[in-house]
Amino acid sequence: MSTDPAQASEPTPPSTLPSAAALPHVIDPAGGCPHALNARLRARGAVAEVVLPGGVPGAVVLGHEALKEFLAHPDVAKSARHFPALHDGTIPADWPLRVFANAQGMHTADDADHRRLRSLVGNAFTVRQVVRLRPRIEELTAALLDDLERAAEASPDGVADLRTHVALPLPMSVICELLGVDPEHRGRLHELTNTAVIATDTTPAEVMAAVRELIELIGTIAATRRADPGEDLTSALIAARDGDGDRLSEAELTGTMRLMLVAGHETTLNLISNAVRALCTHRDQLALVLEGKATWSDVVDETLRFDGPVSWFPFRYPTRDLTIDGTVIPQGTPVLAGYTAAGRDEAFHGPDADRFDLTRPTAARNLSFGHGAHYCVGAPLARLEATVALEALFARFPDLDLAVPEAELPHQRSFIGNSVESLPVRLRGLGRR
């Protein structure tokens, strides 16, 4: 990666001479809270060289405007056929991040293939279709809040884990009902998707074992729906694959279902968790909502900007040497989308970008769900689930607070997902911030 070749003949100003500080950032597979690292890298520029786990050279786009340009650029692809090092023997077969590059589905397809695959699931996630799910989401939320309260009452210190009892089972139940997944599979599906996709401190053997079991389990689910079709998305995908119109290969069917399962619950799990953390540690902002001076939609937008559920997401590949914000990203480079970094970009969100502020006018323009042709098809559903959950939670427990200082919460061991591993809360306050 280099500065724009058009400037190569000009003298290099002293401030841009190479230094130790400009060496590529070596990504820690254990991840952790990304914001301090994002600020350091963003200070160098909107694009940074990185070394991916396994010693693979890559890049991350960190600035809001640069990321917006990159995500929608016509010379940026999602298909790993544009990643030569993946196929020429340079990268070993057991590279843990192959799970992202090798997956087949609309998230790794381009152009006509992408449009074909997206059209097969898009109708299930339109705003109009999602609104019809509100009564069921409200019903599930009420039952989960009952469960949360029972867990707190049964605990000697009155503490319950909000991720376990609300933030995880709500989106997992909704996406599994949409896909027609029987309840007995849901716990294992979360474990497998977390190991195979979200956790990045796992060994290659653990990732490969989780991927194999996940594919087998998805195959079992598809076989059940094939034998007994219903009014669910999996049955619809199978019908489209087996019908006379657009066809899904077996790999595309599995890849699409895997994408729906992962994206359909992991991101919303983190979104709800991060919103609760932000509100508990910014009681003045919570007061704005409870007093009707801000909305729960404002909370969702500002959380997506301030502490988005996905940090650095793999992969996109320039199909030619591409200049973004004055930096050349060579053709075929695996590039991460730096969503959490863009969310706190002071150049776009202002000098107080590190502050959680529900009145911020730029919050709704965050990039956490992507931009361009690959904008997250499930964004309306995630927004609705988070809005319903947060409104019901704080209506029932307005004094809910963290049970431990936020700094003591264990962060996800991932550079992809961005949240905490657990979220212990007291429903009627007395927590410490």
Tab-separated table of C-alpha atoms in Angstrom, residues 29-264:
chain	number	residue	atom	x	y	z
A	29	PRO	CA	-7.015	-12.248	17.347
A	30	ALA	CA	-8.251	-11.740	20.920
A	31	GLY	CA	-9.786	-8.439	19.873
A	32	GLY	CA	-11.066	-6.309	22.734
A	33	CYS	CA	-12.602	-2.856	22.887
A	34	PRO	CA	-11.722	-1.267	19.525
A	35	HIS	CA	-12.107	2.449	20.152
A	36	ALA	CA	-8.624	3.427	21.382
A	37	LEU	CA	-7.002	1.446	18.571
A	38	ASN	CA	-9.375	2.986	16.031
A	39	ALA	CA	-8.420	6.478	17.184
A	40	ARG	CA	-4.693	5.753	16.892
A	41	LEU	CA	-4.997	4.295	13.408
A	42	ARG	CA	-7.444	6.938	12.216
A	43	ALA	CA	-4.945	9.621	13.254
A	44	ARG	CA	-2.610	8.258	10.550
A	45	GLY	CA	-5.267	8.346	7.850
A	46	ALA	CA	-8.578	6.937	6.683
A	47	VAL	CA	-6.959	3.702	5.418
A	48	ALA	CA	-4.482	1.572	7.354
A	49	GLU	CA	-2.332	-1.401	6.458
A	50	VAL	CA	-2.873	-4.390	8.733
A	51	VAL	CA	-1.506	-7.888	9.172
A	52	LEU	CA	-4.365	-10.335	9.530
A	53	PRO	CA	-4.096	-13.387	11.798
A	54	GLY	CA	-1.842	-15.903	10.091
A	55	GLY	CA	0.481	-13.178	8.801
A	56	VAL	CA	-1.728	-12.284	5.814
A	57	PRO	CA	-1.335	-8.665	4.574
A	58	GLY	CA	-4.551	-6.675	4.446
A	59	ALA	CA	-6.089	-3.264	5.015
A	60	VAL	CA	-8.857	-1.607	6.983
A	61	VAL	CA	-10.853	1.464	5.941
A	62	LEU	CA	-11.474	3.626	9.017
A	63	GLY	CA	-12.868	7.026	8.000
A	64	HIS	CA	-16.588	7.605	7.472
A	65	GLU	CA	-16.401	9.180	4.024
A	66	ALA	CA	-13.625	6.825	2.885
A	67	LEU	CA	-15.599	3.783	4.024
A	68	LYS	CA	-18.768	5.045	2.371
A	69	GLU	CA	-16.863	5.469	-0.891
A	70	PHE	CA	-15.176	2.088	-0.589
A	71	LEU	CA	-18.362	0.133	0.213
A	72	ALA	CA	-20.123	1.422	-2.885
A	73	HIS	CA	-17.126	1.546	-5.250
A	74	PRO	CA	-17.722	-0.262	-8.578
A	75	ASP	CA	-14.174	-1.638	-8.506
A	76	VAL	CA	-14.579	-3.380	-5.152
A	77	ALA	CA	-15.798	-6.986	-5.087
A	78	LYS	CA	-17.047	-9.444	-2.476
A	79	SER	CA	-16.158	-12.661	-4.284
A	80	ALA	CA	-12.918	-14.326	-3.138
A	81	ARG	CA	-12.013	-15.086	-6.747
A	82	HIS	CA	-10.530	-11.581	-6.590
A	83	PHE	CA	-8.221	-12.664	-3.721
A	84	PRO	CA	-5.323	-14.445	-5.527
A	85	ALA	CA	-3.336	-15.315	-2.401
A	86	LEU	CA	-6.225	-17.466	-1.207
A	87	HIS	CA	-5.868	-19.781	-4.200
A	88	ASP	CA	-2.178	-19.814	-5.179
A	89	GLY	CA	-0.853	-21.605	-2.105
A	90	THR	CA	0.333	-18.441	-0.344
A	91	ILE	CA	-2.294	-18.826	2.394
A	92	PRO	CA	-2.554	-22.223	4.124
A	93	ALA	CA	-5.685	-24.306	3.843
A	94	ASP	CA	-6.370	-24.060	7.579
A	95	TRP	CA	-6.305	-20.232	7.696
A	96	PRO	CA	-9.056	-19.396	10.236
A	97	LEU	CA	-10.479	-16.499	8.215
A	98	ARG	CA	-11.161	-18.716	5.193
A	99	VAL	CA	-14.637	-19.166	6.659
A	100	PHE	CA	-15.421	-15.633	5.464
A	101	ALA	CA	-13.762	-15.870	2.065
A	102	ASN	CA	-15.012	-19.342	1.128
A	103	ALA	CA	-18.640	-18.935	2.171
A	104	GLN	CA	-21.165	-18.975	-0.662
A	105	GLY	CA	-24.157	-16.686	-0.510
A	106	MET	CA	-25.288	-13.203	-1.308
A	107	HIS	CA	-22.671	-11.718	1.077
A	108	THR	CA	-19.841	-13.106	-1.082
A	109	ALA	CA	-21.471	-12.653	-4.482
A	110	ASP	CA	-21.257	-9.793	-6.957
A	111	ASP	CA	-23.415	-8.236	-9.656
A	112	ALA	CA	-26.051	-10.557	-11.167
A	113	ASP	CA	-25.365	-13.402	-8.730
A	114	HIS	CA	-25.737	-11.037	-5.805
A	115	ARG	CA	-28.970	-9.577	-7.147
A	116	ARG	CA	-30.393	-13.057	-7.745
A	117	LEU	CA	-29.578	-14.310	-4.262
A	118	ARG	CA	-30.652	-11.115	-2.529
A	119	SER	CA	-34.022	-11.132	-4.286
A	120	LEU	CA	-34.765	-14.578	-2.845
A	121	VAL	CA	-34.603	-13.331	0.747
A	122	GLY	CA	-35.244	-9.612	0.352
A	123	ASN	CA	-39.024	-9.817	0.386
A	124	ALA	CA	-38.994	-11.333	3.873
A	125	PHE	CA	-37.144	-8.322	5.291
A	126	THR	CA	-38.885	-5.311	3.754
A	127	VAL	CA	-40.039	-2.653	6.204
A	128	ARG	CA	-43.645	-3.624	5.484
A	129	GLN	CA	-43.040	-7.310	6.175
A	130	VAL	CA	-40.996	-6.597	9.279
A	131	VAL	CA	-43.684	-4.352	10.772
A	132	ARG	CA	-46.005	-7.353	10.719
A	133	LEU	CA	-43.630	-9.088	13.118
A	134	ARG	CA	-44.005	-6.412	15.823
A	135	PRO	CA	-46.741	-8.201	17.822
A	136	ARG	CA	-44.679	-11.398	17.966
A	137	ILE	CA	-41.525	-9.482	18.922
A	138	GLU	CA	-43.447	-7.699	21.683
A	139	GLU	CA	-44.829	-11.014	22.923
A	140	LEU	CA	-41.379	-12.624	23.001
A	141	THR	CA	-39.883	-9.577	24.721
A	142	ALA	CA	-42.500	-9.612	27.491
A	143	ALA	CA	-41.852	-13.296	28.177
A	144	LEU	CA	-38.077	-12.766	28.241
A	145	LEU	CA	-38.398	-9.854	30.672
A	146	ASP	CA	-40.376	-12.183	32.940
A	147	ASP	CA	-37.476	-14.617	32.693
A	148	LEU	CA	-34.968	-11.855	33.455
A	149	GLU	CA	-36.912	-10.837	36.549
A	150	ARG	CA	-37.182	-14.411	37.780
A	151	ALA	CA	-33.437	-14.866	37.332
A	152	ALA	CA	-32.718	-11.691	39.301
A	153	GLU	CA	-35.088	-12.714	42.107
A	154	ALA	CA	-33.483	-16.151	42.304
A	155	SER	CA	-29.987	-14.691	42.506
A	156	PRO	CA	-28.568	-14.027	46.011
A	157	ASP	CA	-27.371	-10.567	44.961
A	158	GLY	CA	-30.316	-9.713	42.700
A	159	VAL	CA	-28.128	-9.775	39.584
A	160	ALA	CA	-29.061	-11.324	36.224
A	161	ASP	CA	-27.258	-11.460	32.879
A	162	LEU	CA	-29.226	-9.409	30.371
A	163	ARG	CA	-27.405	-10.961	27.395
A	164	THR	CA	-28.380	-14.478	28.454
A	165	HIS	CA	-31.995	-13.730	29.299
A	166	VAL	CA	-32.997	-11.042	26.756
A	167	ALA	CA	-30.431	-9.792	24.240
A	168	LEU	CA	-29.559	-13.244	22.866
A	169	PRO	CA	-32.854	-15.199	22.938
A	170	LEU	CA	-34.957	-12.417	21.406
A	171	PRO	CA	-33.229	-12.103	17.990
A	172	MET	CA	-32.342	-15.812	17.998
A	173	SER	CA	-35.996	-16.757	18.475
A	174	VAL	CA	-37.183	-14.337	15.798
A	175	ILE	CA	-34.725	-15.410	13.090
A	176	CYS	CA	-35.216	-19.101	13.885
A	177	GLU	CA	-39.001	-18.725	13.660
A	178	LEU	CA	-38.560	-16.978	10.302
A	179	LEU	CA	-36.314	-19.792	9.078
A	180	GLY	CA	-38.430	-22.571	10.554
A	181	VAL	CA	-35.692	-23.824	12.915
A	182	ASP	CA	-36.938	-26.091	15.680
A	183	PRO	CA	-36.263	-24.763	19.224
A	184	GLU	CA	-33.973	-27.644	20.204
A	185	HIS	CA	-31.331	-26.481	17.683
A	186	ARG	CA	-31.151	-22.826	18.725
A	187	GLY	CA	-28.666	-23.004	21.577
A	188	ARG	CA	-26.183	-25.066	19.589
A	189	LEU	CA	-26.570	-22.817	16.550
A	190	HIS	CA	-25.488	-19.825	18.606
A	191	GLU	CA	-22.484	-21.692	19.992
A	192	LEU	CA	-21.394	-22.799	16.528
A	193	THR	CA	-21.898	-19.446	14.792
A	194	ASN	CA	-20.014	-17.700	17.566
A	195	THR	CA	-17.062	-20.107	17.301
A	196	ALA	CA	-16.993	-20.224	13.510
A	197	VAL	CA	-17.604	-16.556	12.752
A	198	ILE	CA	-17.522	-14.124	15.680
A	199	ALA	CA	-14.765	-15.329	18.025
A	200	THR	CA	-11.397	-14.708	16.372
A	201	ASP	CA	-9.109	-16.093	19.062
A	202	THR	CA	-10.011	-19.672	18.166
A	203	THR	CA	-7.590	-22.196	16.678
A	204	PRO	CA	-7.887	-23.314	13.046
A	205	ALA	CA	-8.957	-26.765	14.245
A	206	GLU	CA	-11.740	-25.274	16.385
A	207	VAL	CA	-12.978	-23.110	13.523
A	208	MET	CA	-12.973	-25.965	11.016
A	209	ALA	CA	-14.767	-28.298	13.446
A	210	ALA	CA	-17.399	-25.661	14.175
A	211	VAL	CA	-17.919	-24.939	10.468
A	212	ARG	CA	-18.324	-28.638	9.685
A	213	GLU	CA	-20.864	-29.147	12.470
A	214	LEU	CA	-22.692	-25.938	11.535
A	215	ILE	CA	-23.024	-27.042	7.898
A	216	GLU	CA	-24.262	-30.451	9.035
A	217	LEU	CA	-26.817	-28.901	11.368
A	218	ILE	CA	-28.047	-26.502	8.691
A	219	GLY	CA	-28.344	-29.508	6.380
A	220	THR	CA	-30.486	-31.255	9.002
A	221	ILE	CA	-32.717	-28.194	9.307
A	222	ALA	CA	-33.078	-27.943	5.524
A	223	ALA	CA	-33.893	-31.656	5.279
A	224	THR	CA	-36.638	-31.262	7.876
A	225	ARG	CA	-38.177	-28.368	5.976
A	226	ARG	CA	-37.814	-30.205	2.668
A	227	ALA	CA	-39.757	-33.149	4.112
A	228	ASP	CA	-42.315	-30.925	5.805
A	229	PRO	CA	-42.466	-27.493	4.105
A	230	GLY	CA	-44.034	-24.612	5.987
A	231	GLU	CA	-44.597	-20.878	5.782
A	232	ASP	CA	-40.963	-20.153	6.583
A	233	LEU	CA	-37.964	-18.727	4.742
A	234	THR	CA	-36.071	-22.018	4.546
A	235	SER	CA	-39.017	-23.678	2.792
A	236	ALA	CA	-39.197	-20.732	0.403
A	237	LEU	CA	-35.466	-20.970	-0.366
A	238	ILE	CA	-35.772	-24.695	-1.021
A	239	ALA	CA	-38.743	-24.130	-3.299
A	240	ALA	CA	-36.808	-21.521	-5.250
A	241	ARG	CA	-33.817	-23.852	-5.504
A	242	ASP	CA	-35.901	-26.805	-6.640
A	243	GLY	CA	-38.310	-24.886	-8.840
A	244	ASP	CA	-38.151	-23.873	-12.471
A	245	GLY	CA	-37.100	-20.284	-11.792
A	246	ASP	CA	-34.038	-18.974	-9.984
A	247	ARG	CA	-32.072	-21.843	-8.561
A	248	LEU	CA	-29.955	-22.115	-5.432
A	249	SER	CA	-27.152	-24.645	-5.387
A	250	GLU	CA	-26.782	-26.717	-2.225
A	251	ALA	CA	-23.795	-24.566	-1.223
A	252	GLU	CA	-25.776	-21.369	-1.862
A	253	LEU	CA	-28.697	-22.678	0.191
A	254	THR	CA	-26.403	-23.549	3.095
A	255	GLY	CA	-24.488	-20.275	2.792
A	256	THR	CA	-27.659	-18.184	2.694
A	257	MET	CA	-29.113	-19.941	5.733
A	258	ARG	CA	-25.817	-19.538	7.598
A	259	LEU	CA	-25.731	-15.835	6.784
A	260	MET	CA	-29.322	-15.380	7.956
A	261	LEU	CA	-28.625	-17.209	11.221
A	262	VAL	CA	-25.437	-15.297	12.012
A	263	ALA	CA	-26.477	-11.833	10.884
A	264	GLY	CA	-30.010	-12.383	12.146
